[in-house]
Each structure stands twice: as C-alpha cells, then as structure tokens.
Amino acid sequence: MKRFRFRMIIPAYPDSGNIYSHVARRTTTLGAIVIATIVSRLLGWEVEIVDENNCSHRSRRKSRFGHFCPKDKFGRPDHLKLQEMRPADVVGFYGSLSSTIPRLFEVAALYKSLGVKTIAGGSHVSNLPEEALSNNIDVVAYAYHEKIDGVEVANSGDGEEIIKELLSAWQNAGTINHVKGVAYLDKDGQMVKTEKRPPITDFSAYPFPDFGLLMYAKVKIFPVSWWRGCPFNCEFCAVKGKPRCSPAERLFENIVYLVENFGATKFFLVDDQVGGNHQLTDDIQETIKAFELIAGYEKETGIRLSFTVQIRLSGSDHLDLLKAMRKAGVDNVCIGYESPIDEDLKAMRKGLLAKDMIDRTLVFHRLGFNIHGMFIIFYPRKKDEPKTKLAVDDVVRIYRRFIKDAKIRTVQVLFTIPLPGTELRDRLMAEGRIYPLSQIGWKFYDGQYPIIPPDDGALPEEYQRAVIRIMAGFYNPVHLVKIIDSFLRFMVIVPPSVLTLPTLKVRYITTSFRVWRRKFFQTSAIRFGGSLIVRNWLKKYAEGDFPARLRAAEAELKKQNNNLGS
C-alpha cells in the first residue's frame, strides 16, 4: 500500500520587526497541530509540521526528526531541501494571520511548481477564498456567518472533518465535490463552493493535539483550547457566534496529557473568552469545575502549572471563577480594554465605559493576577458619528494615564486592523476608507502600521508617532536600572528566609523568592526586554519603505474615491 506524506506549514511573520516574533519562537499555532493530528490518525499517511516562526537551525533537544532544520539564505526553512529529504504529497497551510499571507502564497507557489497539492484554512483565507485560490491554493475551507432562528451561527472553517474527507478523496483518486465546506476552482477557473458544513459541536470525538508532530521546534508555552466562538458582538472581531464547548473534564484531560507526555508546565488558553458567556451560570460553573480539577491534579502531583488566559473585564463579577483560576495557576490574564475613550468603546460595541474599567481591573489585582492590557488606538468612527475632538497629544496622554492608573503590567497598543470577515472591514470598504492593498499589503496588517486614513484631520505619520511614544515610553531602557535594584532587594528579601530551614519547611524560601521575582524582578525584566523589541521594530521601520508606500497609498485612495464620486 502506498504511503502518503502530509506537511502542515505555519508561515513566518514578515521580517519587519514583528513584536510577536519573540513569543512565537517559544510556542506554536494550535490550529495547525489539531489538523495535523487528525491526519496522523488516517491510514496510509505520514505527517509532519513545520512552524517557520519556531524552527531552530540546530535544536539542543533532538526530536524524532533530528536536530537539523535546513534554512534558505533568509534564515527561513528551506522547503526545496525539505521536499528533497521527505517529499510531501499534500501541503496544508495555516492561514489565519493576515500579516503572514504573503509568505503563505510564496511557499504555496513553490510547492505547486513541484506538483504538490495545496490546501489552506484559517480565518483570513476562509473569509477570502477567492484570493487564496488565485494564489496557488487548490482547496480552501471557507467560512460563513448566518442567522438561524435569530441566533448567529458562525463557522470559521472547522477543518477536522474536512481534512479527513479531502485526503481520503485524493488518496483514492476521487472527486471532492461531495466534501462539505470547501471552495476550489473548476476546469473553467470558476470558484465552486460545496454545501455548507455545520460547525462542530462535539469535540470529544477527536484526539488531543499531538505536539510530537512538530519538526525542529522548541515549545515552552503550550497552546490549548476548550471553546470555539464568542457570544459578544465587537465590530472589529471575526470570532462570533454561540460558544461551542466541551465538558470540563475534556480540558482537564488535555492538560494532563500535555504534562505527562511533553513535560508541559506553561499553557496559553487561546479561547477568546475563558468561561464562555459570563451571563450564563452553567458556563461559569463548568469553567470553575475545570480549574478545580486542574488545581486538584497539581496538589496531588506536586507539579506547579502556569496559565495565561484571555478574559473580559466582566469576569470581575464572578469572584468564585477568578479564585478557582488563581488556585489552578492562572497567573496572567490578557484583557481587551481596547480604549480608555468612551466614544471609541461605543463605536466598537464593547458594552463598557472607561470609568468602570479601573474599578474592575482592581479586582484582578487584588487576587494577584498579572495583567496584559490590549488596546486599539484611533478607532475609525462611522461617517454619521461625531468625530473625536481630541488632539493626538491628548489621546497619548489619556492612554498613558489610564495604563498607569490601572497598574497594567504589560501592554500592547496597536492600530485598528480591518481584518477579513469583520463588520469593520465591510463598513470601511463601503466607505472607501482602507488604503489599497497594492500599496499597503497584507504584511502590514499586524497592528503596527496605520491601515486606515485618519478621520480627524491628522496625518497618519502623527498616528504612527503616537503609538511609538506610548509603547517606547512604557517599554523603556530605564528598566535596566530597576533590574539592578531588584538584585539588591533580593539580598534583603530572600536570604533571611534561609533561617527557616531548621523548621524543615522550604516553602518559606520558595515563597520569598516568588515574591521577589514577581514584585521586583519580573516586571522590570519584561519591560526592559520589551524595549529591545520596540527598538528592533523602530530599526526595521527606518530601514523599510512604509513611509513611501503610505504616500502612494494616500494618492491612490484619493483617486479611487474621486472616480467613485464622479
């Protein structure tokens, strides 16, 4: 029986000083692992995953694929060499992040030239299947949004069943028109969409993601998921629809599986909202149950786990949930504040005002969470809405003051990104307010560049400088001095605890060390490290051609809108 090889590829971030590149070298993308795991269970298929953002030239820890990762002249995985070493019959691409799409299409073109079948899924390509099919992708798992009985049903291209049916058809030289939820080009070059595939609601039938399929990667932070969908209705977000969840035991068993098979101790719960819909008691109770199971496992085994989760400020209403999270080792919470300006929050449909956010944040502080604040700046208002009367300097001042008052440990302040599949992009496209892709392409869709013309008379360069001022002010090299000071404090805090050794209880020493690390060292170290990342981005920005592209984009957009007006 012929054996086939499936290679899953996670395309690299653009080489523009992307602020997420550092973290990407310590983790990987869960969706790609999920799909590859499904394929690995199919008869006759060998599977491997290449994460271009986490692919060491020479790994210290040998995997079953060996140490060596072939690299091209740009330091990225050499796919020609990989194909020579282990020829793939089918290559799958993770296409969720818009900024990685140019690289995805580049690699897809290479594999297509070698006669390899290509497929893609993920938020970006699933919402723009025509684009992917015209760029060397054979089949795309497409997304759709619709309302059934007044309830929005969203399917962002769930791929577990699609990949099984698709590969089975190709393996047996059959057609794919019966595979629900895919798009492809017919013999006349016209796009064909097969019948819609209902969203997956029962995840218990699928295996846990197998991180052992990753080639050359060193995963320190393991991504896990429990929910799909989001009950909220933010204009800028593509993740919507009634949450679909597994029982608490499923999350618990997944954590245990990763701890005992891969030595995992650090996790990132990638779900957009931990606990699903906080307005539903059943969701809250199921989430508490999951974290109580994890806490019990940690107590029984003596293993200390650390979790990072995403949660809305509404979580502050549920102290039982937050206490269960802390007990289980949830140290870090990522909170989407989005803006400290009420008019922006209303335009985003966040359902919260700035005056409430500080008080809710204090609840998280009192329980000992580290807070990562996520902000969107200069949100575009609707044409019939009043424009902000704030000067750019005033916006910078308001953001800085809010971040300081909320005592946020780490922040990201990004430009509004009109992503495919969002109501925001649809609105701005209709209003002629997005810079043309011919000038400001997908690689700039990472939140670090202005994609939308200012609507308050300011220049886009002013917006750019404002973001730099906030980020560079927060992640400042002065924190190196604070790191040095923290070591002086170490001598005051930790050594005295050694005197407790006669009690035979080392917890006094470990507790004092954790207090020192958390209160004095870690924050300064993170912010100093952040200053190096910001400095690298500024260097890449200065070396790049974005200012010239921006000027050309402004001229082209003005011409387009004038033509439409005439």
XYZ file of C-alpha atoms in Angstrom:
566
model
C 0.000 0.000 0.000
C 1.389 3.395 -0.985
C 2.089 5.738 1.882
C 1.432 9.453 1.533
C 3.026 12.390 3.332
C 1.153 15.452 4.610
C 3.162 18.524 5.626
C 1.473 21.292 7.607
C 3.140 24.698 7.345
C 2.755 27.706 9.634
C 4.096 30.648 7.577
C 6.581 33.100 9.050
C 5.801 36.577 10.251
C 7.093 39.291 7.889
C 10.647 40.424 8.535
C 9.605 43.841 9.771
C 10.410 43.603 13.464
C 7.082 41.999 14.353
C 6.560 42.380 18.099
C 5.192 38.839 18.389
C 8.223 37.125 16.855
C 9.944 36.664 20.214
C 6.961 34.875 21.741
C 6.399 32.872 18.542
C 9.808 31.239 19.000
C 8.580 29.728 22.285
C 5.184 28.435 21.226
C 3.258 27.368 18.135
C -0.158 27.536 16.496
C -2.792 25.204 17.889
C -4.986 25.013 14.781
C -2.173 23.574 12.700
C -1.435 20.948 15.365
C -5.118 19.964 15.512
C -5.378 19.370 11.759
C -2.074 17.509 11.533
C -3.105 15.273 14.430
C -6.300 14.297 12.600
C -4.292 13.361 9.503
C -1.818 11.333 11.558
C -4.678 9.015 12.543
C -5.576 8.281 8.903
C -4.413 5.002 7.394
C -1.566 5.424 4.941
C -0.478 8.958 5.909
C 2.754 10.232 7.438
C 2.574 13.697 8.964
C 4.925 16.489 9.928
C 4.541 20.161 10.884
C 6.920 22.997 10.043
C 6.422 26.170 12.073
C 8.514 28.795 10.304
C 8.392 31.037 13.382
C 9.759 28.294 15.655
C 12.217 26.294 13.616
C 15.706 26.280 15.075
C 18.650 25.738 12.763
C 20.060 23.425 15.376
C 17.964 22.343 18.318
C 19.668 21.228 21.520
C 16.929 18.708 22.154
C 16.745 16.069 19.468
C 13.264 15.291 18.199
C 12.278 12.250 16.172
C 13.031 14.360 13.108
C 16.600 15.067 14.224
C 18.432 18.302 15.057
C 18.899 19.869 11.683
C 16.437 22.289 10.094
C 17.544 23.260 6.579
C 17.466 27.025 6.067
C 17.445 29.216 2.983
C 19.557 32.353 2.544
C 16.999 34.392 4.511
C 17.173 32.084 7.523
C 13.761 30.523 6.896
C 13.086 26.808 6.401
C 14.346 25.643 3.009
C 11.303 23.936 1.518
C 13.187 22.746 -1.556
C 15.566 20.888 0.734
C 12.692 19.568 2.866
C 10.938 18.303 -0.239
C 14.148 16.637 -1.390
C 14.608 14.973 2.011
C 10.973 13.954 2.603
C 8.697 14.615 -0.397
C 5.198 15.706 0.606
C 2.174 14.716 -1.463
C -0.106 17.311 0.117
C 0.815 20.522 1.946
C -1.576 22.305 4.274
C -1.214 25.948 5.248
C -2.317 27.779 8.380
C -3.874 30.958 7.001
C -5.379 32.829 9.935
C -2.968 35.738 10.363
C -3.271 38.311 7.596
C 0.307 39.534 8.033
C 1.646 36.071 7.119
C -0.423 35.673 3.941
C 2.261 36.939 1.507
C 4.668 34.328 2.854
C 1.946 31.660 2.670
C 1.332 32.389 -1.010
C 5.075 32.455 -1.697
C 5.606 28.982 -0.239
C 2.422 27.674 -1.878
C 3.748 28.762 -5.278
C 6.928 26.768 -4.667
C 5.064 23.579 -3.779
C 2.647 23.992 -6.674
C 5.600 24.250 -9.062
C 6.740 20.887 -7.707
C 3.376 19.272 -8.408
C 2.229 19.139 -4.759
C -1.439 19.576 -3.842
C -2.062 22.576 -1.577
C -4.862 23.303 0.874
C -5.433 26.143 3.324
C -7.661 27.069 6.227
C -7.812 29.723 8.901
C -9.649 32.994 9.373
C -8.026 35.030 6.594
C -8.143 32.522 3.750
C -11.510 31.144 4.878
C -13.063 34.594 4.582
C -11.279 35.377 1.291
C -11.272 32.027 -0.548
C -11.130 33.657 -3.998
C -7.820 35.296 -3.135
C -6.281 32.039 -1.913
C -7.489 30.048 -4.933
C -5.883 32.602 -7.254
C -2.578 32.248 -5.386
C -1.674 28.582 -5.810
C -4.032 27.081 -3.231
C -6.045 24.145 -4.611
C -8.699 23.910 -1.890
C -9.821 26.298 0.866
C -12.025 25.621 3.887
C -14.399 28.582 3.621
C -16.142 30.498 6.402
C -19.714 31.701 6.636
C -21.959 33.614 9.011
C -25.732 33.277 9.075
C -28.646 33.594 11.459
C -30.799 30.608 12.325
C -33.886 31.287 14.437
C -32.434 34.684 15.270
C -29.169 33.215 16.570
C -25.930 33.886 14.705
C -24.181 30.693 13.630
C -20.559 31.121 12.677
C -18.327 28.545 11.061
C -14.837 29.828 10.526
C -13.834 26.758 8.580
C -13.667 23.948 11.169
C -11.251 21.588 9.476
C -11.307 18.301 11.396
C -13.823 16.554 9.158
C -12.882 18.468 6.019
C -9.292 17.269 6.076
C -10.302 13.623 6.543
C -12.756 13.631 3.656
C -10.492 15.665 1.379
C -7.406 13.492 1.803
C -9.464 10.319 1.501
C -10.815 11.539 -1.841
C -7.363 12.407 -3.160
C -5.869 9.207 -1.782
C -8.395 7.226 -3.805
C -8.165 9.468 -6.888
C -11.758 10.605 -6.377
C -13.564 13.930 -6.742
C -14.003 16.441 -3.938
C -17.377 17.959 -4.820
C -19.008 15.936 -2.030
C -16.728 17.412 0.660
C -18.801 20.000 2.527
C -17.354 23.377 3.415
C -14.638 23.725 0.767
C -14.021 26.001 -2.192
C -11.996 25.188 -5.319
C -11.697 26.188 -8.986
C -13.432 24.122 -11.638
C -11.912 23.328 -15.033
C -13.052 26.728 -16.322
C -11.329 28.572 -13.497
C -14.596 29.440 -11.736
C -14.825 29.151 -7.959
C -17.042 26.357 -6.693
C -18.294 26.301 -3.099
C -19.620 22.986 -1.895
C -22.507 22.643 0.544
C -22.055 24.442 3.879
C -20.631 22.348 6.681
C -22.303 22.762 10.082
C -19.999 23.851 12.925
C -18.543 21.094 15.096
C -20.327 20.875 18.437
C -18.857 17.697 19.948
C -15.074 17.839 20.297
C -14.744 14.743 22.476
C -14.578 12.513 19.398
C -11.235 13.996 18.351
C -7.751 13.174 19.690
C -5.754 15.596 21.773
C -3.348 17.707 19.667
C -0.046 15.849 19.154
C 2.837 18.296 19.543
C 5.231 15.470 18.733
C 4.473 16.078 15.049
C 6.333 19.406 15.167
C 9.677 19.371 13.416
C 12.646 21.186 14.992
C 10.506 23.347 17.284
C 11.109 24.086 20.960
C 7.733 24.627 22.588
C 7.860 26.260 26.004
C 4.296 27.585 26.117
C 1.681 25.048 25.029
C -1.486 26.435 23.426
C -4.714 24.727 24.471
C -8.342 25.341 23.609
C -11.670 24.495 25.140
C -14.184 26.782 23.449
C -14.861 27.962 19.923
C -16.910 31.031 19.129
C -17.654 34.138 21.160
C -21.005 35.417 22.490
C -20.092 39.077 22.019
C -20.533 41.337 19.029
C -17.453 43.536 18.662
C -17.377 45.201 15.255
C -13.655 44.624 14.721
C -13.629 40.892 15.525
C -14.262 37.913 13.226
C -14.825 35.440 16.081
C -18.558 35.379 16.741
C -21.453 33.009 17.259
C -22.723 30.912 20.110
C -19.757 29.378 22.004
C -19.237 25.663 21.490
C -17.694 23.948 24.464
C -16.513 20.563 25.687
C -17.114 19.348 29.257
C -14.726 20.497 31.982
C -13.175 17.025 32.029
C -12.014 17.453 28.429
C -9.878 20.493 29.247
C -8.525 18.796 32.364
C -7.603 15.612 30.490
C -5.905 17.643 27.761
C -3.739 19.429 30.344
C -2.780 16.136 31.997
C -1.968 14.638 28.585
C 0.413 17.520 27.776
C 2.047 17.462 31.221
C 2.671 13.728 31.203
C 3.622 13.310 27.533
C 5.505 16.514 26.774
C 6.566 17.817 30.188
C 4.409 20.915 29.712
C 4.104 23.332 32.634
C 3.182 26.593 30.879
C -0.032 26.980 28.914
C -1.863 29.611 26.908
C -5.620 29.118 26.713
C -6.226 30.539 23.233
C -10.019 30.863 23.559
C -11.148 34.468 23.061
C -13.029 34.404 26.370
C -12.258 31.976 29.168
C -15.509 30.773 30.635
C -17.586 31.381 27.515
C -20.626 33.533 28.206
C -20.318 35.037 31.680
C -24.042 35.796 31.649
C -24.817 32.075 31.763
C -24.496 30.353 35.126
C -23.862 26.956 33.517
C -20.842 28.311 31.622
C -19.372 29.813 34.782
C -19.894 26.656 36.822
C -18.378 24.429 34.148
C -15.317 26.682 33.975
C -14.921 26.640 37.764
C -15.150 22.861 37.668
C -12.389 22.658 35.052
C -9.996 24.784 37.086
C -10.829 22.909 40.288
C -9.893 19.645 38.567
C -6.591 21.153 37.441
C -5.852 22.524 40.934
C -6.552 19.096 42.433
C -4.136 17.482 39.984
C -1.416 19.982 40.870
C -1.886 19.333 44.581
C -1.801 15.569 44.115
C 1.294 15.526 41.893
C 3.198 18.462 43.376
C 3.553 19.976 39.896
C 3.066 23.734 39.628
C 1.454 24.807 36.368
C 1.138 28.306 34.957
C -1.646 29.524 32.679
C -2.256 32.611 30.590
C -5.865 33.214 29.562
C -7.946 35.813 27.751
C -10.851 37.259 29.697
C -13.165 40.250 29.596
C -13.451 42.697 32.468
C -16.905 41.256 33.138
C -15.040 38.404 34.821
C -14.632 40.701 37.823
C -18.303 39.999 38.633
C -17.518 36.336 39.276
C -15.137 36.064 42.222
C -15.638 32.309 42.539
C -14.401 31.893 38.968
C -11.373 34.139 39.478
C -10.420 32.402 42.734
C -10.639 28.982 41.045
C -8.433 30.294 38.239
C -5.787 31.556 40.657
C -5.821 28.316 42.626
C -5.195 26.371 39.414
C -2.206 28.537 38.459
C -3.708 31.163 36.157
C -1.048 33.823 36.653
C -1.615 36.016 33.619
C -4.805 37.441 32.165
C -4.998 39.179 28.804
C -7.743 41.798 28.907
C -9.034 43.622 25.850
C -9.542 47.143 27.178
C -9.372 48.398 23.591
C -9.632 52.087 24.537
C -9.940 54.430 27.533
C -12.067 56.781 25.379
C -15.824 56.289 25.737
C -16.659 57.295 22.170
C -14.325 54.592 20.879
C -15.830 51.962 23.176
C -19.317 52.802 21.941
C -18.204 52.588 18.304
C -16.623 49.187 18.978
C -19.784 47.932 20.746
C -17.732 46.873 23.787
C -20.635 47.389 26.208
C -18.436 49.091 28.807
C -17.262 52.614 29.573
C -13.845 53.792 30.705
C -14.970 54.882 34.191
C -15.904 51.276 35.041
C -12.710 49.670 33.791
C -10.330 50.850 36.517
C -12.549 49.519 39.321
C -12.955 46.176 37.569
C -9.204 45.974 36.990
C -8.546 46.390 40.711
C -10.487 43.182 41.361
C -7.972 41.262 39.236
C -5.078 42.976 41.036
C -6.424 42.059 44.474
C -6.478 38.397 43.501
C -2.865 38.509 42.309
C -3.220 38.324 38.511
C -0.618 39.779 36.176
C -2.491 41.869 33.616
C -1.611 42.211 29.970
C -3.648 45.102 28.568
C -4.641 45.013 24.897
C -5.543 48.333 23.286
C -6.705 49.576 19.887
C -5.932 53.211 19.133
C -7.592 55.713 16.762
C -10.681 53.615 16.122
C -12.494 54.798 12.952
C -15.926 56.249 13.618
C -18.878 55.826 11.299
C -19.384 58.651 8.846
C -22.573 59.796 10.562
C -20.967 59.744 14.022
C -19.284 62.817 15.528
C -15.530 62.731 15.081
C -13.246 62.971 18.071
C -12.269 66.463 19.132
C -9.171 65.183 20.880
C -5.778 66.159 19.539
C -3.267 63.378 19.010
C -1.256 64.545 22.035
C -4.400 64.365 24.166
C -5.036 60.774 23.039
C -1.487 59.810 24.002
C -1.923 61.452 27.400
C -5.227 59.651 28.067
C -3.791 56.245 27.159
C -0.700 56.773 29.315
C -2.756 57.927 32.283
C -5.173 55.015 32.044
C -2.372 52.429 31.780
C -0.677 53.957 34.822
C -3.860 54.215 36.897
C -4.862 50.638 36.038
C -1.373 49.418 37.038
C -1.195 47.212 33.963
C 1.921 45.055 33.917
C 2.366 44.736 30.152
C 0.560 46.380 27.258
C 0.128 46.299 23.528
C -1.188 49.409 21.799
C -1.986 48.651 18.183
C -3.681 50.305 15.262
C -7.146 49.198 14.259
C -6.832 46.297 11.799
C -9.764 45.882 9.373
C -9.462 42.106 9.133
C -11.289 39.957 6.570
C -14.545 38.579 7.891
C -15.263 41.526 10.196
C -18.114 44.026 10.045
C -15.485 46.727 10.438
C -13.760 45.828 7.179
C -17.069 45.634 5.350
C -18.035 49.102 6.631
C -14.722 50.734 5.829
C -14.562 49.168 2.379
C -18.031 50.521 1.624
C -16.923 53.954 2.846
C -13.698 53.877 0.817
C -11.535 54.212 3.907
C -8.922 51.457 3.660
C -5.574 52.022 1.971
C -5.282 49.934 -1.236
C -3.642 46.530 -0.866
C -1.499 47.319 -3.878
C 0.441 49.737 -1.651
C -0.291 48.724 1.948
C -0.348 44.941 1.571
C -1.306 42.198 3.989
C 2.152 42.051 5.578
C 1.382 45.391 7.240
C -1.789 44.017 8.875
C -0.180 43.287 12.243
C -1.344 46.353 14.152
C 1.960 48.176 13.910
C 1.076 50.292 10.890
C -1.817 52.644 10.045
C -4.088 50.908 7.543
C -6.972 53.392 7.725
C -6.713 57.121 6.876
C -7.272 59.392 9.891
C -10.786 60.840 10.075
C -9.955 63.777 12.334
C -7.702 65.832 10.054
C -4.484 64.388 11.483
C -1.720 62.868 9.384
C -1.104 59.090 9.502
C 2.501 59.846 10.428
C 1.195 61.582 13.566
C -0.726 58.455 14.460
C 2.406 56.369 13.936
C 4.461 58.601 16.208
C 1.737 58.490 18.865
C 1.840 54.693 19.063
C 5.632 54.767 19.240
C 5.503 57.317 22.076
C 3.155 55.138 24.135
C 4.964 51.851 23.532
C 8.516 53.240 23.805
C 7.550 55.153 26.950
C 6.149 52.032 28.594
C 8.911 49.655 27.456
C 11.812 51.863 28.440
C 15.535 51.007 28.766
C 15.454 52.660 32.196
C 14.071 49.369 33.489
C 17.633 48.007 33.304
C 18.386 50.177 36.338
C 15.352 48.685 38.085
C 16.640 45.188 37.333
C 19.906 46.036 39.079
C 17.953 47.474 42.010
C 15.893 44.277 42.208
C 19.027 42.228 42.878
C 19.821 44.499 45.828
C 16.325 43.854 47.128
C 16.904 40.121 46.622
C 19.580 40.223 49.290
C 17.092 41.780 51.703
C 14.098 39.541 50.944
C 15.330 36.021 50.157
C 18.447 35.205 52.258
C 16.696 35.828 55.623
C 14.201 33.099 54.753
C 17.070 30.593 54.826
C 16.946 30.946 58.619
C 13.688 28.963 58.490
C 15.494 25.803 57.318
C 15.563 24.272 60.834
C 11.768 24.052 60.565
C 12.302 21.699 57.570
C 9.795 23.770 55.593
C 11.334 25.099 52.387
C 8.111 26.804 51.410
C 9.238 29.940 53.252
C 12.252 30.183 50.942
C 10.305 29.462 47.762
C 7.561 31.897 48.757
C 10.009 34.723 49.452
C 11.730 34.030 46.127
C 8.429 34.185 44.266
C 7.504 37.435 45.993
C 10.841 38.957 44.990
C 10.635 37.697 41.419
C 7.056 38.837 40.910
C 7.160 42.194 42.700
C 10.632 43.457 41.840
C 12.376 41.489 39.104
C 9.943 40.096 36.547
C 8.105 43.251 35.584
C 11.309 45.236 35.094
C 12.889 42.401 33.120
C 9.852 42.092 30.854
C 9.668 45.827 30.230
C 13.395 46.086 29.521
C 13.110 43.150 27.128
C 10.149 44.913 25.555
C 12.300 47.995 24.996
C 14.686 45.886 22.917
C 11.778 44.567 20.853
C 10.448 48.111 20.297
C 13.926 49.313 19.359
C 14.258 46.484 16.834
C 10.883 47.407 15.327
C 11.937 51.065 15.032
C 15.131 49.963 13.292
C 13.192 47.824 10.817
C 10.710 50.644 10.257
C 13.510 53.103 9.474
C 15.051 50.640 7.034
C 11.752 49.827 5.346
C 9.710 51.561 2.663
C 6.450 52.047 4.550
C 6.518 55.898 4.512
C 6.863 55.871 0.727
C 4.130 53.237 0.419
C 1.892 55.338 2.656
C 2.229 58.407 0.445
C 1.466 56.334 -2.659
C -1.493 54.705 -0.902
C -2.980 58.064 0.060
C -2.763 59.273 -3.534
C -4.263 56.059 -4.924
C -7.122 56.018 -2.400
C -7.943 59.650 -3.165
C -8.024 58.858 -6.883
C -10.271 55.826 -6.322
C -12.744 57.810 -4.223
C -12.785 60.676 -6.732
C -13.570 58.226 -9.522
C -16.415 56.721 -7.493
C -17.757 60.202 -6.725
C -17.802 61.155 -10.369
